[in-house]
Amino acid sequence: MPPSSSPALPSLATVSDRFLEGGHVRVEELLDGTVVGIELGREGRLRLAFPDTSTDGRPDAAWTAADSAPPRYDFAVRYLERRFDRNALRSAVGDPTAVTVWGIAVHRRHRGYDWDIAPPVVGLDIEHPGTTLLPHELDRAFDGLGLPTPPTIDTEVHVRGLSADGLEPPETRWGEGTALGVLYRKKGGGLATTRAPAYRDAPPEPEPITESAETYAAEIASPETIGSAATGLESDGRSPTVTALTDRVMDRTLRDRFLQITHGETTLAIDTLRSAVARRVAEFVGSSANE
């Protein structure tokens, strides 16, 4: 079963009158990707869900242990396992298992980003019985948990200033071009969205991947790509091991080519592709060591 509750992301044109009858909203950049739920199980392990309120409305998965999540979300799992601060959550509340954290696993459906700067997961909302967090309190909470939040466009916009079309989407903060849309966060609770005109329709149908793993790996894991990944890891203070480099290349591929990889006619399995990429990375690391 999917999660019983998840943050609704309705369009501004369809929200209730209560949302628009008064008050202020904080305006944030709406990110492309899939909504992800994050919980801490009683055994201390992360549990994830990708419910039917994903940004394209398709159901994906029920609650599951993070290491059992669908492999197309490996980029989000790796990021959360590394960044999500379980101890901070335990310290913040008496029963951390009662908290549900919602975020967006950022990847391409309609548009891409600069994958070197756009984080794999951004914080969206936090649910805890009897608690409603104001926007600035959410910022502090997500900072404590180790998760970034969507870029802020404006901190104080009265709802009277909004039409059904909302505000004009700005340029994205994490790449080039117009943002996917705008997220309106009502002070006191509630979310709404508007899309940039270019992204209101379904994304174009992608071509499925039918090449062999070795052929596709040669495309996505060129020496230049692997070298750039090594530089990025070193800049982050991480050692460019074969595993870390393979993760980096695979994460970029999963995020940038999500619709191709998940296409129903794609014949290439993610674990098979990962093995082929790892072989190319190992060759690169070996040749670099011998120079």
PDB file of C-alpha atoms in Angstrom:
ATOM      1  CA  MET A   1       0.000   0.000   0.000  1.00  0.00           C
ATOM      2  CA  PRO A   2       1.212   3.523  -0.697  1.00  0.00           C
ATOM      3  CA  PRO A   3       1.670   5.994   2.153  1.00  0.00           C
ATOM      4  CA  SER A   4      -1.616   7.075   3.720  1.00  0.00           C
ATOM      5  CA  SER A   5      -0.709  10.727   3.430  1.00  0.00           C
ATOM      6  CA  SER A   6       1.714  12.721   1.354  1.00  0.00           C
ATOM      7  CA  PRO A   7       2.159  16.401   0.534  1.00  0.00           C
ATOM      8  CA  ALA A   8      -0.435  17.358  -2.060  1.00  0.00           C
ATOM      9  CA  LEU A   9       0.991  19.460  -4.871  1.00  0.00           C
ATOM     10  CA  PRO A  10      -2.162  20.820  -6.529  1.00  0.00           C
ATOM     11  CA  SER A  11      -2.088  23.530  -9.128  1.00  0.00           C
ATOM     12  CA  LEU A  12      -2.805  27.009  -7.850  1.00  0.00           C
ATOM     13  CA  ALA A  13      -5.891  27.064 -10.087  1.00  0.00           C
ATOM     14  CA  THR A  14      -7.454  24.116  -8.227  1.00  0.00           C
ATOM     15  CA  VAL A  15      -6.623  24.844  -4.581  1.00  0.00           C
ATOM     16  CA  SER A  16      -9.411  25.501  -2.112  1.00  0.00           C
ATOM     17  CA  ASP A  17     -10.741  28.975  -1.430  1.00  0.00           C
ATOM     18  CA  ARG A  18      -9.226  28.698   2.032  1.00  0.00           C
ATOM     19  CA  PHE A  19      -5.724  28.734   0.535  1.00  0.00           C
ATOM     20  CA  LEU A  20      -6.457  31.990  -1.308  1.00  0.00           C
ATOM     21  CA  GLU A  21      -8.706  33.801   1.157  1.00  0.00           C
ATOM     22  CA  GLY A  22      -5.876  35.545   2.973  1.00  0.00           C
ATOM     23  CA  GLY A  23      -2.357  35.378   4.296  1.00  0.00           C
ATOM     24  CA  HIS A  24       1.067  35.100   2.757  1.00  0.00           C
ATOM     25  CA  VAL A  25       3.064  32.466   0.917  1.00  0.00           C
ATOM     26  CA  ARG A  26       6.723  31.863   0.497  1.00  0.00           C
ATOM     27  CA  VAL A  27       7.611  31.320  -3.149  1.00  0.00           C
ATOM     28  CA  GLU A  28      10.153  28.655  -4.102  1.00  0.00           C
ATOM     29  CA  GLU A  29      11.424  27.064  -7.283  1.00  0.00           C
ATOM     30  CA  LEU A  30       9.501  23.910  -8.200  1.00  0.00           C
ATOM     31  CA  LEU A  31      11.967  21.138  -8.997  1.00  0.00           C
ATOM     32  CA  ASP A  32      11.517  18.398 -11.560  1.00  0.00           C
ATOM     33  CA  GLY A  33      11.547  14.820 -10.306  1.00  0.00           C
ATOM     34  CA  THR A  34       9.571  12.494  -8.047  1.00  0.00           C
ATOM     35  CA  VAL A  35       8.195  13.002  -4.548  1.00  0.00           C
ATOM     36  CA  VAL A  36       9.937  10.780  -1.982  1.00  0.00           C
ATOM     37  CA  GLY A  37       8.851   9.993   1.562  1.00  0.00           C
ATOM     38  CA  ILE A  38      11.524   9.344   4.202  1.00  0.00           C
ATOM     39  CA  GLU A  39      10.984   7.676   7.563  1.00  0.00           C
ATOM     40  CA  LEU A  40      13.186   6.189  10.250  1.00  0.00           C
ATOM     41  CA  GLY A  41      12.176   2.621  11.066  1.00  0.00           C
ATOM     42  CA  ARG A  42      12.283   1.258  14.602  1.00  0.00           C
ATOM     43  CA  GLU A  43      15.482  -0.568  13.755  1.00  0.00           C
ATOM     44  CA  GLY A  44      17.077   2.771  12.818  1.00  0.00           C
ATOM     45  CA  ARG A  45      17.142   2.138   9.078  1.00  0.00           C
ATOM     46  CA  LEU A  46      15.749   4.545   6.504  1.00  0.00           C
ATOM     47  CA  ARG A  47      12.448   3.649   4.864  1.00  0.00           C
ATOM     48  CA  LEU A  48      11.429   5.306   1.597  1.00  0.00           C
ATOM     49  CA  ALA A  49       8.310   5.634  -0.499  1.00  0.00           C
ATOM     50  CA  PHE A  50       7.603   7.125  -3.904  1.00  0.00           C
ATOM     51  CA  PRO A  51       3.825   7.659  -3.669  1.00  0.00           C
ATOM     52  CA  ASP A  52       1.164   8.527  -6.187  1.00  0.00           C
ATOM     53  CA  THR A  53       1.677  12.247  -5.633  1.00  0.00           C
ATOM     54  CA  SER A  54       4.910  12.240  -7.631  1.00  0.00           C
ATOM     55  CA  THR A  55       5.284  15.346  -9.755  1.00  0.00           C
ATOM     56  CA  ASP A  56       3.864  13.536 -12.778  1.00  0.00           C
ATOM     57  CA  GLY A  57       1.100  11.747 -10.849  1.00  0.00           C
ATOM     58  CA  ARG A  58       2.281   8.179 -11.460  1.00  0.00           C
ATOM     59  CA  PRO A  59       2.372   5.696  -8.559  1.00  0.00           C
ATOM     60  CA  ASP A  60       5.732   4.116  -7.919  1.00  0.00           C
ATOM     61  CA  ALA A  61       6.285   2.221  -4.689  1.00  0.00           C
ATOM     62  CA  ALA A  62       5.041   1.514  -1.192  1.00  0.00           C
ATOM     63  CA  TRP A  63       7.163   2.038   1.919  1.00  0.00           C
ATOM     64  CA  THR A  64      10.272  -0.080   1.723  1.00  0.00           C
ATOM     65  CA  ALA A  65      13.736  -0.276   3.241  1.00  0.00           C
ATOM     66  CA  ALA A  66      16.025   2.175   1.470  1.00  0.00           C
ATOM     67  CA  ASP A  67      18.277  -0.610   0.181  1.00  0.00           C
ATOM     68  CA  SER A  68      15.224  -2.286  -1.397  1.00  0.00           C
ATOM     69  CA  ALA A  69      13.953   0.807  -3.248  1.00  0.00           C
ATOM     70  CA  PRO A  70      13.578   0.541  -7.038  1.00  0.00           C
ATOM     71  CA  PRO A  71      17.049   0.827  -8.620  1.00  0.00           C
ATOM     72  CA  ARG A  72      15.959   3.771 -10.762  1.00  0.00           C
ATOM     73  CA  TYR A  73      16.102   5.774  -7.518  1.00  0.00           C
ATOM     74  CA  ASP A  74      19.591   4.603  -6.541  1.00  0.00           C
ATOM     75  CA  PHE A  75      20.863   8.171  -6.889  1.00  0.00           C
ATOM     76  CA  ALA A  76      18.439   9.338  -4.185  1.00  0.00           C
ATOM     77  CA  VAL A  77      19.124   6.359  -1.912  1.00  0.00           C
ATOM     78  CA  ARG A  78      22.885   6.886  -2.024  1.00  0.00           C
ATOM     79  CA  TYR A  79      22.485  10.575  -1.254  1.00  0.00           C
ATOM     80  CA  LEU A  80      20.117  10.006   1.653  1.00  0.00           C
ATOM     81  CA  GLU A  81      22.222   7.221   3.155  1.00  0.00           C
ATOM     82  CA  ARG A  82      25.189   9.589   3.104  1.00  0.00           C
ATOM     83  CA  ARG A  83      23.508  12.863   4.090  1.00  0.00           C
ATOM     84  CA  PHE A  84      20.378  12.221   6.152  1.00  0.00           C
ATOM     85  CA  ASP A  85      21.250  12.784   9.824  1.00  0.00           C
ATOM     86  CA  ARG A  86      19.407  10.118  11.801  1.00  0.00           C
ATOM     87  CA  ASN A  87      20.887  11.330  15.098  1.00  0.00           C
ATOM     88  CA  ALA A  88      19.523  14.828  14.520  1.00  0.00           C
ATOM     89  CA  LEU A  89      16.050  13.387  14.062  1.00  0.00           C
ATOM     90  CA  ARG A  90      16.371  11.247  17.206  1.00  0.00           C
ATOM     91  CA  SER A  91      17.481  14.298  19.191  1.00  0.00           C
ATOM     92  CA  ALA A  92      14.676  16.510  17.879  1.00  0.00           C
ATOM     93  CA  VAL A  93      11.668  14.393  18.878  1.00  0.00           C
ATOM     94  CA  GLY A  94      10.819  11.746  21.448  1.00  0.00           C
ATOM     95  CA  ASP A  95       9.630   9.256  18.840  1.00  0.00           C
ATOM     96  CA  PRO A  96      11.498   9.700  15.546  1.00  0.00           C
ATOM     97  CA  THR A  97       9.430   6.927  13.938  1.00  0.00           C
ATOM     98  CA  ALA A  98       6.407   9.254  14.131  1.00  0.00           C
ATOM     99  CA  VAL A  99       8.046  11.752  11.756  1.00  0.00           C
ATOM    100  CA  THR A 100       7.639  11.620   7.991  1.00  0.00           C
ATOM    101  CA  VAL A 101       9.979  13.730   5.907  1.00  0.00           C
ATOM    102  CA  TRP A 102       8.956  14.536   2.342  1.00  0.00           C
ATOM    103  CA  GLY A 103      11.289  15.578  -0.424  1.00  0.00           C
ATOM    104  CA  ILE A 104      11.745  15.589  -4.166  1.00  0.00           C
ATOM    105  CA  ALA A 105      14.195  13.198  -5.805  1.00  0.00           C
ATOM    106  CA  VAL A 106      15.505  15.602  -8.444  1.00  0.00           C
ATOM    107  CA  HIS A 107      15.828  14.173 -11.952  1.00  0.00           C
ATOM    108  CA  ARG A 108      14.767  14.918 -15.487  1.00  0.00           C
ATOM    109  CA  ARG A 109      11.192  14.465 -16.603  1.00  0.00           C
ATOM    110  CA  HIS A 110      10.620  17.759 -18.393  1.00  0.00           C
ATOM    111  CA  ARG A 111      13.971  19.488 -17.942  1.00  0.00           C
ATOM    112  CA  GLY A 112      17.477  18.863 -16.765  1.00  0.00           C
ATOM    113  CA  TYR A 113      19.805  20.717 -14.420  1.00  0.00           C
ATOM    114  CA  ASP A 114      23.487  21.192 -13.868  1.00  0.00           C
ATOM    115  CA  TRP A 115      23.898  17.833 -12.124  1.00  0.00           C
ATOM    116  CA  ASP A 116      27.088  18.995 -10.434  1.00  0.00           C
ATOM    117  CA  ILE A 117      25.176  21.567  -8.389  1.00  0.00           C
ATOM    118  CA  ALA A 118      21.544  20.340  -8.263  1.00  0.00           C
ATOM    119  CA  PRO A 119      21.268  18.068  -5.203  1.00  0.00           C
ATOM    120  CA  PRO A 120      19.755  14.592  -5.694  1.00  0.00           C
ATOM    121  CA  VAL A 121      17.110  15.211  -3.009  1.00  0.00           C
ATOM    122  CA  VAL A 122      15.628  18.440  -1.662  1.00  0.00           C
ATOM    123  CA  GLY A 123      13.409  18.794   1.384  1.00  0.00           C
ATOM    124  CA  LEU A 124       9.733  19.520   0.785  1.00  0.00           C
ATOM    125  CA  ASP A 125       7.790  19.115   4.038  1.00  0.00           C
ATOM    126  CA  ILE A 126       7.890  17.452   7.465  1.00  0.00           C
ATOM    127  CA  GLU A 127       4.934  15.757   9.146  1.00  0.00           C
ATOM    128  CA  HIS A 128       4.806  15.233  12.910  1.00  0.00           C
ATOM    129  CA  PRO A 129       1.588  14.818  14.916  1.00  0.00           C
ATOM    130  CA  GLY A 130       0.427  18.109  16.379  1.00  0.00           C
ATOM    131  CA  THR A 131       3.186  20.113  14.683  1.00  0.00           C
ATOM    132  CA  THR A 132       2.996  22.713  11.920  1.00  0.00           C
ATOM    133  CA  LEU A 133       6.302  24.251  10.921  1.00  0.00           C
ATOM    134  CA  LEU A 134       6.581  27.727   9.443  1.00  0.00           C
ATOM    135  CA  PRO A 135       8.797  28.096   6.361  1.00  0.00           C
ATOM    136  CA  HIS A 136      11.808  29.392   8.301  1.00  0.00           C
ATOM    137  CA  GLU A 137      11.368  26.576  10.833  1.00  0.00           C
ATOM    138  CA  LEU A 138      11.340  24.049   8.002  1.00  0.00           C
ATOM    139  CA  ASP A 139      14.584  25.547   6.725  1.00  0.00           C
ATOM    140  CA  ARG A 140      16.238  24.999  10.115  1.00  0.00           C
ATOM    141  CA  ALA A 141      14.813  21.503  10.428  1.00  0.00           C
ATOM    142  CA  PHE A 142      16.026  20.417   7.005  1.00  0.00           C
ATOM    143  CA  ASP A 143      19.411  21.991   7.627  1.00  0.00           C
ATOM    144  CA  GLY A 144      19.667  19.927  10.802  1.00  0.00           C
ATOM    145  CA  LEU A 145      18.718  16.784   8.894  1.00  0.00           C
ATOM    146  CA  GLY A 146      21.368  17.480   6.264  1.00  0.00           C
ATOM    147  CA  LEU A 147      19.018  18.147   3.362  1.00  0.00           C
ATOM    148  CA  PRO A 148      18.900  21.247   1.163  1.00  0.00           C
ATOM    149  CA  THR A 149      15.607  22.951   0.336  1.00  0.00           C
ATOM    150  CA  PRO A 150      14.292  24.405  -2.956  1.00  0.00           C
ATOM    151  CA  PRO A 151      15.714  27.784  -3.924  1.00  0.00           C
ATOM    152  CA  THR A 152      13.667  30.640  -2.461  1.00  0.00           C
ATOM    153  CA  ILE A 153      12.262  33.178  -4.909  1.00  0.00           C
ATOM    154  CA  ASP A 154      10.383  35.426  -2.473  1.00  0.00           C
ATOM    155  CA  THR A 155       9.762  35.114   1.256  1.00  0.00           C
ATOM    156  CA  GLU A 156       6.561  37.154   1.580  1.00  0.00           C
ATOM    157  CA  VAL A 157       3.886  37.313  -1.129  1.00  0.00           C
ATOM    158  CA  HIS A 158       0.259  38.010  -0.223  1.00  0.00           C
ATOM    159  CA  VAL A 159      -2.183  35.591  -1.816  1.00  0.00           C
ATOM    160  CA  ARG A 160      -4.190  38.555  -3.135  1.00  0.00           C
ATOM    161  CA  GLY A 161      -1.319  39.161  -5.516  1.00  0.00           C
ATOM    162  CA  LEU A 162      -1.673  35.715  -7.101  1.00  0.00           C
ATOM    163  CA  SER A 163      -3.762  34.787 -10.116  1.00  0.00           C
ATOM    164  CA  ALA A 164      -4.548  31.236 -11.227  1.00  0.00           C
ATOM    165  CA  ASP A 165      -1.480  31.416 -13.479  1.00  0.00           C
ATOM    166  CA  GLY A 166       0.663  32.425 -10.519  1.00  0.00           C
ATOM    167  CA  LEU A 167       3.943  34.258 -10.761  1.00  0.00           C
ATOM    168  CA  GLU A 168       6.152  34.068 -13.807  1.00  0.00           C
ATOM    169  CA  PRO A 169       8.694  31.284 -13.259  1.00  0.00           C
ATOM    170  CA  PRO A 170      12.240  32.613 -12.910  1.00  0.00           C
ATOM    171  CA  GLU A 171      15.414  31.192 -14.347  1.00  0.00           C
ATOM    172  CA  THR A 172      16.387  28.022 -12.523  1.00  0.00           C
ATOM    173  CA  ARG A 173      19.040  28.432  -9.849  1.00  0.00           C
ATOM    174  CA  TRP A 174      20.619  25.080 -10.715  1.00  0.00           C
ATOM    175  CA  GLY A 175      21.344  25.344 -14.406  1.00  0.00           C
ATOM    176  CA  GLU A 176      20.144  27.310 -17.404  1.00  0.00           C
ATOM    177  CA  GLY A 177      16.695  28.158 -18.674  1.00  0.00           C
ATOM    178  CA  THR A 178      13.305  28.725 -17.106  1.00  0.00           C
ATOM    179  CA  ALA A 179      12.466  26.867 -13.903  1.00  0.00           C
ATOM    180  CA  LEU A 180       9.966  24.012 -14.145  1.00  0.00           C
ATOM    181  CA  GLY A 181       7.557  26.139 -12.167  1.00  0.00           C
ATOM    182  CA  VAL A 182       6.819  27.793  -8.849  1.00  0.00           C
ATOM    183  CA  LEU A 183       5.984  26.276  -5.462  1.00  0.00           C
ATOM    184  CA  TYR A 184       3.777  28.323  -3.117  1.00  0.00           C
ATOM    185  CA  ARG A 185       4.152  27.473   0.567  1.00  0.00           C
ATOM    186  CA  LYS A 186       1.317  28.871   2.685  1.00  0.00           C
ATOM    187  CA  LYS A 187       2.347  30.086   6.100  1.00  0.00           C
ATOM    188  CA  GLY A 188       0.384  27.871   8.455  1.00  0.00           C
ATOM    189  CA  GLY A 189       0.319  24.934   6.043  1.00  0.00           C
ATOM    190  CA  GLY A 190      -0.540  24.045   2.469  1.00  0.00           C
ATOM    191  CA  LEU A 191       1.274  23.860  -0.851  1.00  0.00           C
ATOM    192  CA  ALA A 192       0.331  24.792  -4.411  1.00  0.00           C
ATOM    193  CA  THR A 193       2.201  24.937  -7.710  1.00  0.00           C
ATOM    194  CA  THR A 194       2.209  26.515 -11.126  1.00  0.00           C
ATOM    195  CA  ARG A 195       4.130  25.313 -14.168  1.00  0.00           C
ATOM    196  CA  ALA A 196       6.007  27.292 -16.767  1.00  0.00           C
ATOM    197  CA  PRO A 197       4.040  27.198 -20.052  1.00  0.00           C
ATOM    198  CA  ALA A 198       6.703  25.066 -21.724  1.00  0.00           C
ATOM    199  CA  TYR A 199       6.285  22.331 -19.091  1.00  0.00           C
ATOM    200  CA  ARG A 200       2.507  22.099 -18.709  1.00  0.00           C
ATOM    201  CA  ASP A 201       2.086  19.203 -21.132  1.00  0.00           C
ATOM    202  CA  ALA A 202       3.493  15.702 -20.760  1.00  0.00           C
ATOM    203  CA  PRO A 203       7.197  15.468 -21.571  1.00  0.00           C
ATOM    204  CA  PRO A 204       8.136  14.227 -25.059  1.00  0.00           C
ATOM    205  CA  GLU A 205       8.183  10.447 -25.444  1.00  0.00           C
ATOM    206  CA  PRO A 206      11.835   9.354 -25.149  1.00  0.00           C
ATOM    207  CA  GLU A 207      13.595   6.719 -27.186  1.00  0.00           C
ATOM    208  CA  PRO A 208      14.053   3.440 -25.284  1.00  0.00           C
ATOM    209  CA  ILE A 209      17.554   2.127 -24.650  1.00  0.00           C
ATOM    210  CA  THR A 210      18.167  -1.014 -26.677  1.00  0.00           C
ATOM    211  CA  GLU A 211      21.957  -0.971 -26.968  1.00  0.00           C
ATOM    212  CA  SER A 212      24.127  -3.481 -25.156  1.00  0.00           C
ATOM    213  CA  ALA A 213      25.460  -2.576 -21.728  1.00  0.00           C
ATOM    214  CA  GLU A 214      28.998  -2.206 -23.078  1.00  0.00           C
ATOM    215  CA  THR A 215      27.902   0.092 -25.894  1.00  0.00           C
ATOM    216  CA  TYR A 216      25.823   2.308 -23.635  1.00  0.00           C
ATOM    217  CA  ALA A 217      28.512   2.361 -20.959  1.00  0.00           C
ATOM    218  CA  ALA A 218      30.996   3.632 -23.537  1.00  0.00           C
ATOM    219  CA  GLU A 219      28.600   6.509 -24.215  1.00  0.00           C
ATOM    220  CA  ILE A 220      27.983   7.563 -20.625  1.00  0.00           C
ATOM    221  CA  ALA A 221      31.364   6.659 -19.100  1.00  0.00           C
ATOM    222  CA  SER A 222      33.914   8.162 -21.447  1.00  0.00           C
ATOM    223  CA  PRO A 223      37.387   8.915 -20.051  1.00  0.00           C
ATOM    224  CA  GLU A 224      36.433  12.594 -20.002  1.00  0.00           C
ATOM    225  CA  THR A 225      33.292  11.900 -17.991  1.00  0.00           C
ATOM    226  CA  ILE A 226      35.120   9.694 -15.519  1.00  0.00           C
ATOM    227  CA  GLY A 227      37.892  12.264 -15.169  1.00  0.00           C
ATOM    228  CA  SER A 228      35.324  14.987 -14.459  1.00  0.00           C
ATOM    229  CA  ALA A 229      33.693  12.730 -11.858  1.00  0.00           C
ATOM    230  CA  ALA A 230      37.069  12.206 -10.193  1.00  0.00           C
ATOM    231  CA  THR A 231      37.628  15.961 -10.017  1.00  0.00           C
ATOM    232  CA  GLY A 232      34.181  16.433  -8.507  1.00  0.00           C
ATOM    233  CA  LEU A 233      34.781  13.813  -5.825  1.00  0.00           C
ATOM    234  CA  GLU A 234      38.127  15.312  -4.905  1.00  0.00           C
ATOM    235  CA  SER A 235      36.500  18.753  -4.655  1.00  0.00           C
ATOM    236  CA  ASP A 236      34.019  17.219  -2.213  1.00  0.00           C
ATOM    237  CA  GLY A 237      36.864  15.781  -0.146  1.00  0.00           C
ATOM    238  CA  ARG A 238      36.096  12.209  -1.226  1.00  0.00           C
ATOM    239  CA  SER A 239      38.499   9.673  -2.648  1.00  0.00           C
ATOM    240  CA  PRO A 240      37.895   8.770  -6.323  1.00  0.00           C
ATOM    241  CA  THR A 241      37.712   5.018  -5.800  1.00  0.00           C
ATOM    242  CA  VAL A 242      36.237   2.708  -8.407  1.00  0.00           C
ATOM    243  CA  THR A 243      33.021   2.405  -6.390  1.00  0.00           C
ATOM    244  CA  ALA A 244      32.683   6.151  -5.789  1.00  0.00           C
ATOM    245  CA  LEU A 245      33.366   6.948  -9.441  1.00  0.00           C
ATOM    246  CA  THR A 246      30.910   4.326 -10.631  1.00  0.00           C
ATOM    247  CA  ASP A 247      28.266   5.745  -8.287  1.00  0.00           C
ATOM    248  CA  ARG A 248      28.928   9.252  -9.602  1.00  0.00           C
ATOM    249  CA  VAL A 249      28.599   8.253 -13.253  1.00  0.00           C
ATOM    250  CA  MET A 250      25.514   6.130 -12.616  1.00  0.00           C
ATOM    251  CA  ASP A 251      23.814   8.824 -10.527  1.00  0.00           C
ATOM    252  CA  ARG A 252      24.262  11.411 -13.268  1.00  0.00           C
ATOM    253  CA  THR A 253      22.925   8.973 -15.851  1.00  0.00           C
ATOM    254  CA  LEU A 254      19.903   7.953 -13.793  1.00  0.00           C
ATOM    255  CA  ARG A 255      18.996  11.577 -13.165  1.00  0.00           C
ATOM    256  CA  ASP A 256      19.581  12.909 -16.659  1.00  0.00           C
ATOM    257  CA  ARG A 257      18.140   9.945 -18.599  1.00  0.00           C
ATOM    258  CA  PHE A 258      15.449   8.857 -16.178  1.00  0.00           C
ATOM    259  CA  LEU A 259      12.665   8.599 -18.753  1.00  0.00           C
ATOM    260  CA  GLN A 260      14.793   6.574 -21.147  1.00  0.00           C
ATOM    261  CA  ILE A 261      16.017   4.198 -18.463  1.00  0.00           C
ATOM    262  CA  THR A 262      12.487   3.651 -17.130  1.00  0.00           C
ATOM    263  CA  HIS A 263      10.890   3.363 -20.584  1.00  0.00           C
ATOM    264  CA  GLY A 264       8.781   0.233 -20.910  1.00  0.00           C
ATOM    265  CA  GLU A 265      10.668  -0.852 -24.035  1.00  0.00           C
ATOM    266  CA  THR A 266      14.148  -0.296 -22.612  1.00  0.00           C
ATOM    267  CA  THR A 267      15.996  -3.618 -22.608  1.00  0.00           C
ATOM    268  CA  LEU A 268      18.998  -2.549 -20.551  1.00  0.00           C
ATOM    269  CA  ALA A 269      18.858  -3.412 -16.838  1.00  0.00           C
ATOM    270  CA  ILE A 270      20.350  -0.896 -14.420  1.00  0.00           C
ATOM    271  CA  ASP A 271      22.475  -3.461 -12.568  1.00  0.00           C
ATOM    272  CA  THR A 272      23.890  -4.737 -15.864  1.00  0.00           C
ATOM    273  CA  LEU A 273      24.730  -1.200 -16.916  1.00  0.00           C
ATOM    274  CA  ARG A 274      26.391  -0.516 -13.577  1.00  0.00           C
ATOM    275  CA  SER A 275      28.673  -3.550 -14.025  1.00  0.00           C
ATOM    276  CA  ALA A 276      29.707  -2.331 -17.481  1.00  0.00           C
ATOM    277  CA  VAL A 277      30.390   1.185 -16.156  1.00  0.00           C
ATOM    278  CA  ALA A 278      32.420  -0.231 -13.254  1.00  0.00           C
ATOM    279  CA  ARG A 279      34.646  -2.114 -15.715  1.00  0.00           C
ATOM    280  CA  ARG A 280      35.343   1.077 -17.651  1.00  0.00           C
ATOM    281  CA  VAL A 281      36.018   2.984 -14.440  1.00  0.00           C
ATOM    282  CA  ALA A 282      38.431   0.293 -13.235  1.00  0.00           C
ATOM    283  CA  GLU A 283      40.325   0.533 -16.526  1.00  0.00           C
ATOM    284  CA  PHE A 284      40.488   4.313 -16.178  1.00  0.00           C
ATOM    285  CA  VAL A 285      41.742   4.130 -12.598  1.00  0.00           C
ATOM    286  CA  GLY A 286      44.311   1.499 -13.522  1.00  0.00           C
ATOM    287  CA  SER A 287      45.620   3.469 -16.497  1.00  0.00           C
ATOM    288  CA  SER A 288      45.787   6.666 -14.425  1.00  0.00           C
ATOM    289  CA  ALA A 289      47.785   4.869 -11.722  1.00  0.00           C
ATOM    290  CA  ASN A 290      50.318   3.726 -14.299  1.00  0.00           C
ATOM    291  CA  GLU A 291      50.903   7.162 -15.790  1.00  0.00           C
TER     292      GLU A 291
END
